[in-house]
Every structure is written in structure tokens, then in C-alpha cells.
CSV table of C-alpha atoms in Angstrom, one decimal:
chain,number,residue,atom,x,y,z
A,5,UNK,CA,0.0,0.0,0.0
A,6,UNK,CA,1.4,3.5,-0.9
A,7,UNK,CA,0.7,6.2,1.5
A,8,UNK,CA,2.0,9.7,0.4
A,9,UNK,CA,3.0,12.1,3.0
A,10,UNK,CA,2.6,15.8,2.4
A,11,UNK,CA,6.2,17.3,1.8
A,12,UNK,CA,4.8,20.9,2.1
A,13,UNK,CA,5.1,22.7,5.4
A,14,UNK,CA,2.6,25.4,6.1
A,15,UNK,CA,2.6,27.7,9.0
A,16,UNK,CA,-0.6,26.2,10.2
A,17,UNK,CA,0.7,22.7,10.2
A,18,UNK,CA,4.0,23.9,11.9
A,19,UNK,CA,1.9,25.5,14.7
A,20,UNK,CA,-0.1,22.3,15.2
A,21,UNK,CA,2.9,20.1,15.2
A,22,UNK,CA,4.6,22.0,17.7
A,23,UNK,CA,1.5,22.3,20.1
A,24,UNK,CA,0.6,19.8,22.6
A,25,UNK,CA,-0.6,16.8,20.6
A,26,UNK,CA,-3.0,15.5,23.0
A,27,UNK,CA,-5.1,18.8,22.7
A,28,UNK,CA,-5.8,17.9,19.0
A,29,UNK,CA,-7.6,14.7,19.9
A,30,UNK,CA,-11.1,14.8,18.4
A,31,UNK,CA,-14.2,14.5,20.7
A,32,UNK,CA,-15.2,11.0,21.5
A,33,UNK,CA,-18.6,9.3,21.0
A,34,UNK,CA,-19.1,10.1,17.2
A,35,UNK,CA,-17.2,8.0,14.7
A,36,UNK,CA,-17.8,10.2,11.8
A,37,UNK,CA,-16.5,13.3,13.7
A,38,UNK,CA,-13.4,11.3,14.8
A,39,UNK,CA,-12.6,10.3,11.3
A,40,UNK,CA,-13.1,13.8,9.9
A,41,UNK,CA,-10.9,15.2,12.6
A,42,UNK,CA,-8.0,12.8,12.1
A,43,UNK,CA,-8.1,13.5,8.4
A,44,UNK,CA,-7.5,17.1,9.2
A,45,UNK,CA,-4.5,16.6,11.3
A,46,UNK,CA,-1.2,17.7,9.9
A,47,UNK,CA,1.2,15.3,8.2
A,48,UNK,CA,4.8,15.4,9.2
A,49,UNK,CA,7.7,16.1,7.0
A,50,UNK,CA,10.7,13.7,6.9
A,51,UNK,CA,12.7,16.1,8.9
A,52,UNK,CA,10.0,16.4,11.7
A,53,UNK,CA,9.4,12.7,11.8
A,54,UNK,CA,13.2,12.2,12.3
A,55,UNK,CA,13.4,14.8,15.0
A,56,UNK,CA,10.4,13.5,16.9
A,57,UNK,CA,11.5,9.8,16.6
A,58,UNK,CA,15.0,10.6,17.9
A,59,UNK,CA,13.7,12.7,20.8
A,60,UNK,CA,11.5,9.7,21.8
A,61,UNK,CA,14.2,7.2,21.4
A,62,UNK,CA,16.9,9.2,23.2
A,63,UNK,CA,14.8,11.1,25.8
A,64,UNK,CA,11.6,9.2,26.1
A,65,UNK,CA,9.9,12.3,25.0
A,66,UNK,CA,6.0,11.4,25.3
A,67,UNK,CA,5.0,14.7,23.5
A,68,UNK,CA,7.0,13.6,20.5
A,69,UNK,CA,5.4,10.1,20.6
A,70,UNK,CA,2.0,11.8,20.6
A,71,UNK,CA,2.7,13.9,17.6
A,72,UNK,CA,4.0,10.8,15.8
A,73,UNK,CA,0.9,8.9,16.6
A,74,UNK,CA,-1.5,11.7,15.7
A,75,UNK,CA,0.0,12.3,12.4
A,76,UNK,CA,-0.6,8.6,11.4
A,77,UNK,CA,-4.2,8.1,12.7
A,78,UNK,CA,-5.4,8.7,9.2
A,79,UNK,CA,-3.4,5.6,8.2
A,80,UNK,CA,-5.3,3.5,10.7
A,81,UNK,CA,-8.7,4.8,9.4
A,82,UNK,CA,-7.8,4.0,5.8
A,83,UNK,CA,-6.4,0.5,6.7
A,84,UNK,CA,-9.5,-0.4,8.8
A,85,UNK,CA,-11.9,0.2,5.8
A,86,UNK,CA,-10.3,-2.8,4.1
A,87,UNK,CA,-11.6,-5.1,6.9
A,88,UNK,CA,-15.2,-3.9,7.1
A,89,UNK,CA,-16.3,-6.9,5.2
A,90,UNK,CA,-16.0,-9.1,8.3
A,91,UNK,CA,-19.0,-7.7,10.1
A,92,UNK,CA,-17.1,-6.3,13.0
A,93,UNK,CA,-17.6,-2.7,14.2
A,94,UNK,CA,-15.5,0.0,12.4
A,95,UNK,CA,-14.8,1.7,15.6
A,96,UNK,CA,-13.3,-1.4,17.1
A,97,UNK,CA,-11.0,-2.0,14.1
A,98,UNK,CA,-9.8,1.5,14.3
A,99,UNK,CA,-9.3,1.1,18.1
A,100,UNK,CA,-7.2,-2.1,17.5
A,101,UNK,CA,-5.3,-0.5,14.7
A,102,UNK,CA,-4.4,2.6,17.0
A,103,UNK,CA,-2.9,0.1,19.5
A,104,UNK,CA,-0.9,-1.4,16.7
A,105,UNK,CA,0.2,2.2,15.6
A,106,UNK,CA,1.3,2.9,19.2
A,107,UNK,CA,3.4,-0.2,19.3
A,108,UNK,CA,5.0,0.8,16.1
A,109,UNK,CA,5.9,4.3,17.3
A,110,UNK,CA,7.5,2.8,20.4
A,111,UNK,CA,9.7,0.4,18.5
A,112,UNK,CA,10.4,2.7,15.5
A,113,UNK,CA,14.1,3.4,14.8
A,114,UNK,CA,14.7,6.5,12.7
A,115,UNK,CA,18.2,5.4,11.7
A,116,UNK,CA,16.9,2.4,9.8
A,117,UNK,CA,16.2,4.5,6.6
A,118,UNK,CA,12.5,3.8,6.5
A,119,UNK,CA,9.5,6.0,7.0
A,120,UNK,CA,7.3,5.4,9.9
A,121,UNK,CA,4.3,5.0,7.6
A,122,UNK,CA,5.8,1.8,6.1
A,123,UNK,CA,6.8,0.5,9.5
A,124,UNK,CA,3.6,1.1,11.2
A,125,UNK,CA,1.4,-0.5,8.6
A,126,UNK,CA,2.7,-3.9,9.6
A,127,UNK,CA,1.8,-3.4,13.2
A,128,UNK,CA,-1.5,-1.8,12.5
A,129,UNK,CA,-2.5,-4.8,10.3
A,130,UNK,CA,-1.2,-7.4,12.8
A,131,UNK,CA,-3.4,-5.9,15.6
A,132,UNK,CA,-6.6,-5.8,13.3
A,133,UNK,CA,-5.8,-9.3,12.1
A,134,UNK,CA,-5.7,-10.6,15.7
A,135,UNK,CA,-8.9,-8.8,16.6
A,136,UNK,CA,-10.8,-10.3,13.6
A,137,UNK,CA,-9.6,-13.9,14.3
A,138,UNK,CA,-10.6,-13.6,17.9
A,139,UNK,CA,-13.9,-12.2,17.3
A,140,UNK,CA,-15.2,-13.4,13.8
A,141,UNK,CA,-16.1,-16.7,15.3
A,142,UNK,CA,-16.5,-18.1,18.8
A,143,UNK,CA,-14.0,-20.7,17.9
A,144,UNK,CA,-10.8,-19.4,16.3
A,145,UNK,CA,-10.6,-20.5,12.6
A,146,UNK,CA,-6.9,-19.9,12.3
A,147,UNK,CA,-4.3,-20.6,15.0
A,148,UNK,CA,-1.1,-20.8,13.4
A,149,UNK,CA,0.8,-18.2,11.3
A,150,UNK,CA,0.3,-20.1,8.0
A,151,UNK,CA,-3.5,-20.5,8.8
A,152,UNK,CA,-3.7,-16.8,9.5
A,153,UNK,CA,-2.1,-15.8,6.2
A,154,UNK,CA,-4.2,-18.4,4.2
A,155,UNK,CA,-7.5,-17.0,6.1
A,156,UNK,CA,-6.9,-13.4,5.0
A,157,UNK,CA,-5.6,-14.3,1.4
A,158,UNK,CA,-8.3,-16.9,0.8
A,159,UNK,CA,-11.0,-14.5,1.7
A,160,UNK,CA,-9.8,-11.7,-0.5
A,161,UNK,CA,-9.3,-14.1,-3.4
A,162,UNK,CA,-12.8,-15.6,-2.9
A,163,UNK,CA,-14.4,-12.1,-3.1
A,164,UNK,CA,-12.3,-11.6,-6.3
A,165,UNK,CA,-13.9,-14.6,-7.9
A,166,UNK,CA,-17.4,-13.3,-6.9
A,167,UNK,CA,-16.6,-9.9,-8.3
A,168,UNK,CA,-15.4,-11.4,-11.7
A,169,UNK,CA,-17.6,-10.4,-14.5
A,170,UNK,CA,-16.8,-13.6,-16.3
A,171,UNK,CA,-18.4,-15.7,-13.5
A,172,UNK,CA,-21.9,-16.5,-14.7
A,173,UNK,CA,-23.1,-17.6,-11.3
A,174,UNK,CA,-22.0,-16.5,-7.8
A,175,UNK,CA,-21.6,-19.6,-5.6
A,176,UNK,CA,-20.8,-19.7,-1.9
A,177,UNK,CA,-18.5,-22.7,-2.4
A,178,UNK,CA,-15.5,-22.9,-4.5
A,179,UNK,CA,-15.2,-24.8,-7.7
A,180,UNK,CA,-12.3,-27.3,-8.2
A,181,UNK,CA,-10.7,-24.9,-10.7
A,182,UNK,CA,-10.9,-22.1,-8.1
A,183,UNK,CA,-9.4,-24.3,-5.4
A,184,UNK,CA,-6.5,-25.3,-7.7
A,185,UNK,CA,-5.9,-21.7,-8.7
A,186,UNK,CA,-5.8,-20.6,-5.1
A,187,UNK,CA,-3.5,-23.5,-4.0
A,188,UNK,CA,-1.1,-22.5,-6.8
A,189,UNK,CA,-1.2,-18.8,-6.1
A,190,UNK,CA,-0.7,-19.1,-2.4
A,191,UNK,CA,1.8,-22.1,-2.6
A,192,UNK,CA,-0.3,-24.4,-0.3
A,193,UNK,CA,-1.9,-27.7,-0.7
A,194,UNK,CA,-5.4,-28.2,-2.0
A,195,UNK,CA,-6.4,-29.8,1.1
A,196,UNK,CA,-5.4,-26.8,3.2
A,197,UNK,CA,-7.5,-24.5,1.0
A,198,UNK,CA,-10.6,-26.7,1.3
A,199,UNK,CA,-10.2,-27.1,5.1
A,200,UNK,CA,-10.0,-23.3,5.5
A,201,UNK,CA,-12.9,-22.8,3.2
A,202,UNK,CA,-14.9,-25.2,5.3
A,203,UNK,CA,-13.9,-23.4,8.4
A,204,UNK,CA,-14.8,-20.0,7.0
A,205,UNK,CA,-18.2,-21.2,5.6
A,206,UNK,CA,-19.2,-22.7,8.9
A,207,UNK,CA,-21.5,-20.9,11.5
A,208,UNK,CA,-21.6,-20.7,15.1
A,209,UNK,CA,-23.9,-23.2,16.7
A,210,UNK,CA,-25.6,-22.8,20.1
A,211,UNK,CA,-24.4,-25.4,22.5
A,212,UNK,CA,-27.7,-25.4,24.4
A,213,UNK,CA,-30.4,-24.2,22.0
A,214,UNK,CA,-33.7,-22.8,23.4
A,215,UNK,CA,-36.9,-25.0,23.4
A,216,UNK,CA,-38.9,-24.8,20.3
A,217,UNK,CA,-42.4,-23.2,20.2
A,218,UNK,CA,-44.1,-26.4,20.7
A,219,UNK,CA,-42.3,-27.0,23.9
A,220,UNK,CA,-40.1,-29.7,22.7
A,221,UNK,CA,-36.5,-29.7,24.0
A,222,UNK,CA,-34.2,-28.7,21.3
A,223,UNK,CA,-31.2,-31.1,20.6
A,224,UNK,CA,-27.8,-29.4,20.7
A,225,UNK,CA,-24.2,-30.1,21.0
A,226,UNK,CA,-24.5,-29.8,24.7
A,227,UNK,CA,-26.2,-33.1,24.7
A,228,UNK,CA,-23.3,-35.1,23.5
A,229,UNK,CA,-20.2,-32.8,24.4
A,230,UNK,CA,-21.0,-32.5,28.1
A,231,UNK,CA,-19.3,-34.9,30.5
A,232,UNK,CA,-21.7,-35.6,33.2
A,233,UNK,CA,-19.0,-37.4,35.4
A,234,UNK,CA,-17.4,-33.9,36.0
A,235,UNK,CA,-20.4,-32.2,36.9
A,236,UNK,CA,-20.1,-30.9,40.6
A,237,UNK,CA,-23.2,-32.5,41.9
A,238,UNK,CA,-22.3,-35.8,40.1
A,239,UNK,CA,-19.0,-35.7,41.7
A,240,UNK,CA,-20.5,-35.1,45.2
A,241,UNK,CA,-23.0,-37.9,44.8
A,242,UNK,CA,-20.2,-40.3,43.5
A,243,UNK,CA,-18.0,-39.5,46.5
A,244,UNK,CA,-20.8,-40.1,48.9
A,245,UNK,CA,-21.6,-43.3,47.4
A,246,UNK,CA,-18.0,-44.4,47.6
A,247,UNK,CA,-17.9,-43.3,51.3
A,248,UNK,CA,-21.1,-45.2,52.2
A,249,UNK,CA,-19.9,-48.3,50.4
A,250,UNK,CA,-16.7,-48.4,52.4
A,251,UNK,CA,-16.7,-46.6,55.8
A,252,UNK,CA,-20.5,-46.5,56.1
A,253,UNK,CA,-21.0,-50.2,55.5
A,254,UNK,CA,-18.1,-51.1,57.8
A,255,UNK,CA,-19.5,-49.0,60.6
A,256,UNK,CA,-23.1,-50.4,60.1
A,257,UNK,CA,-21.7,-54.0,60.2
A,258,UNK,CA,-19.9,-53.3,63.5
A,259,UNK,CA,-23.2,-52.6,65.1
A,260,UNK,CA,-24.7,-56.0,64.5
A,261,UNK,CA,-24.2,-59.3,66.5
A,262,UNK,CA,-21.9,-61.8,65.1
A,263,UNK,CA,-24.7,-64.1,63.6
A,264,UNK,CA,-26.6,-61.1,61.9
A,265,UNK,CA,-23.3,-59.8,60.6
A,266,UNK,CA,-22.5,-63.1,59.2
A,267,UNK,CA,-25.8,-63.6,57.5
A,268,UNK,CA,-25.7,-60.1,55.9
A,269,UNK,CA,-22.2,-60.6,54.7
A,270,UNK,CA,-22.9,-64.1,53.2
A,271,UNK,CA,-26.2,-63.1,51.6
A,272,UNK,CA,-25.1,-59.6,50.2
A,273,UNK,CA,-21.3,-59.0,50.4
A,274,UNK,CA,-19.5,-62.2,49.7
A,275,UNK,CA,-18.5,-63.1,46.1
A,276,UNK,CA,-16.7,-66.3,45.3
A,277,UNK,CA,-13.9,-66.8,42.8
A,278,UNK,CA,-16.4,-68.1,40.2
A,279,UNK,CA,-18.6,-64.9,40.5
A,280,UNK,CA,-21.3,-66.6,42.6
A,281,UNK,CA,-22.7,-65.4,45.8
A,282,UNK,CA,-22.5,-66.6,49.3
A,283,UNK,CA,-24.5,-69.0,51.2
A,284,UNK,CA,-28.3,-69.3,50.7
A,285,UNK,CA,-31.0,-69.1,53.4
A,286,UNK,CA,-31.2,-73.0,53.5
A,287,UNK,CA,-27.5,-73.2,53.9
A,288,UNK,CA,-27.4,-70.7,56.7
A,289,UNK,CA,-30.5,-72.5,58.3
A,290,UNK,CA,-28.8,-75.7,58.3
A,291,UNK,CA,-25.6,-74.3,59.8
A,292,UNK,CA,-27.4,-72.5,62.6
A,293,UNK,CA,-30.1,-75.3,62.9
A,294,UNK,CA,-33.1,-73.0,62.5
A,295,UNK,CA,-35.6,-72.6,59.7
A,296,UNK,CA,-35.0,-70.6,56.5
A,297,UNK,CA,-37.7,-68.3,57.5
A,298,UNK,CA,-35.9,-67.4,60.9
A,299,UNK,CA,-32.7,-66.7,58.9
A,300,UNK,CA,-34.8,-64.3,56.6
A,301,UNK,CA,-36.2,-62.4,59.7
A,302,UNK,CA,-32.7,-62.0,61.2
A,303,UNK,CA,-31.5,-60.7,57.8
A,304,UNK,CA,-34.4,-58.2,57.6
A,305,UNK,CA,-33.9,-56.9,61.2
A,306,UNK,CA,-30.1,-56.6,60.5
A,307,UNK,CA,-30.7,-54.5,57.2
A,308,UNK,CA,-33.2,-52.2,58.9
A,309,UNK,CA,-30.6,-51.6,61.7
A,310,UNK,CA,-27.9,-50.9,59.1
A,311,UNK,CA,-30.1,-48.6,57.1
A,312,UNK,CA,-30.4,-46.4,60.2
A,313,UNK,CA,-26.7,-46.1,60.6
A,314,UNK,CA,-26.1,-45.4,56.9
A,315,UNK,CA,-28.8,-42.7,57.0
A,316,UNK,CA,-26.9,-41.0,59.6
A,317,UNK,CA,-23.8,-41.1,57.5
A,318,UNK,CA,-25.7,-39.7,54.5
């Protein structure tokens, strides 16, 4: 991008450049007024730019930094217009670009033989790109440097295909010839172009959609993405069950007499090596020389007593 600076120095621009730069800031709250004001701010000559940059570098002169920033605010506005197609607020793009401009001014070295306008453009675009990638989708579509470059180049090239007068129909998806052309131009694989195109064509999906008008529960990703095992109430219930199954039952068994405890253990807690349970009612009845019904009555009484102890633990 070419960005011409005015070489002509007028008395008015000289007076403005030497004034307190922060007093030249336009009023806030009106974007049109801001853009109009920054476009009226004076440009700096090469000599002024070098002088202010050296003053900032050598003496940390904040007034000089302010003049460098103010004289390039129009560059931020001009650059931001190229990114309006992403549906993000123009004012936010300008704000992010201004952050990039201030970073550029802070790092600018006047002895490198390059104008600030060329150096700052990289930083301005970098901040705008970062803002777009973070806010264009809830889930980032590009995370690596290569993916970011592909994202912005692919979008501009796709727009070029749509604007081409030779294209009879405007499709939302790319044709095979267009994919091949993009991959060759951008020096990437066809698969990378296809993957990024799919990411860009996707839309945000509600994890937990609202119920429909007929009262039916809507089915969303939350139904199969959520992990119920890590839900706080589920964790508490699981820990409580584990506690009751170990310490709780042990304490409840200690409150029983020997016969009752053995009957409960044989009937409910014992597991043999072959997977079978313990003794049956008739087996226990034969051992204690009582009826099977009597064993069942002892078992019921013991279970009731244990339940009271476990209820206290719960």
C-alpha cells in the first residue's frame, strides 16, 4: 500500500505540530466526527518525523510520541476500511489499529532509513488481524501463522472470484478450478484451501439451544459434548456413594451381633472366585439349625438396623 506524506510545510501545520498533541484529539462518541478530525490533522515532513523519533528514542519524549501517533491516525482509518467485510464494528477495528500504531511508534528506529508509515502499517494490520480472528467466530478459525495468512488471502481471493464479471453464477462454495488456482497462487496444498474454506463457511452453533415453540426440547451439541462425570453434583454424589460403600457399611456391620453380621455378609457382600454369591437361606438355616424363615427374619432386622446407621452417614 502506498501512503503519500505531504512534503509541504505550512505555518498552520507547523504550529499544530509544535502544539501539545493531545489537545488535538477529536471528541469521543461520534465515529464520523473522529474520522473527519483525524483526516484534518497535519502530516509530518521527513525532518519532523526524524526529529520526533530521535527525541522519543533518546529522551523518552512522550510529547514527540504523541505527535508521531496523531500524524498517522489517518493511516489506521484508511487501513480499517479494508476489513469492514468481516461484520465487526468499524470503531473497534480503528481502536485495535491505533494500538498497533502506538506499538510501532514505540519500536520505531529513525536510523533504519524507512519512513514510519511503512513500518507502522505492519503493526496496524497485525493488531486488526488478531482482533478479527478472535471475534469473527466464537471458535478461532486460524491458530498458526500459516493458517492466518491463508485465512486473509483466501477470503480476498474468494471475493475476487465473486466480483469477476466472467463468472456467470456466484456460488458460496469454491469450484475445483478455483481451489486449484488458489492453492497454486498461495503455494499451499489443495487440502489446506478446502479445510480453511470449510472453516470460514461454517457458522456458530448454540451449545444449548432454546426449546422450540411447541415446547419440545431442542437437541444441541451440549447433549453429547458435556461430561456428566465431571459435573459438581455428580462428583459429590459419587464420592458419597464411595464413602457409604466403604466406611459407612463397615460401621453399620460393627453394630450387628456376630450371627446377624455373618448372615448379611454371606447373603449380600460375599462373592466367590467363580462369581457366585455366598450361602443361601437354606445353607445358613442348616448351619444354625433354624428354619430358613428365621434366617430371613434375622436378615431383615439386620438390614433395617444398618439402614439407620447409613442414613446418619448420608
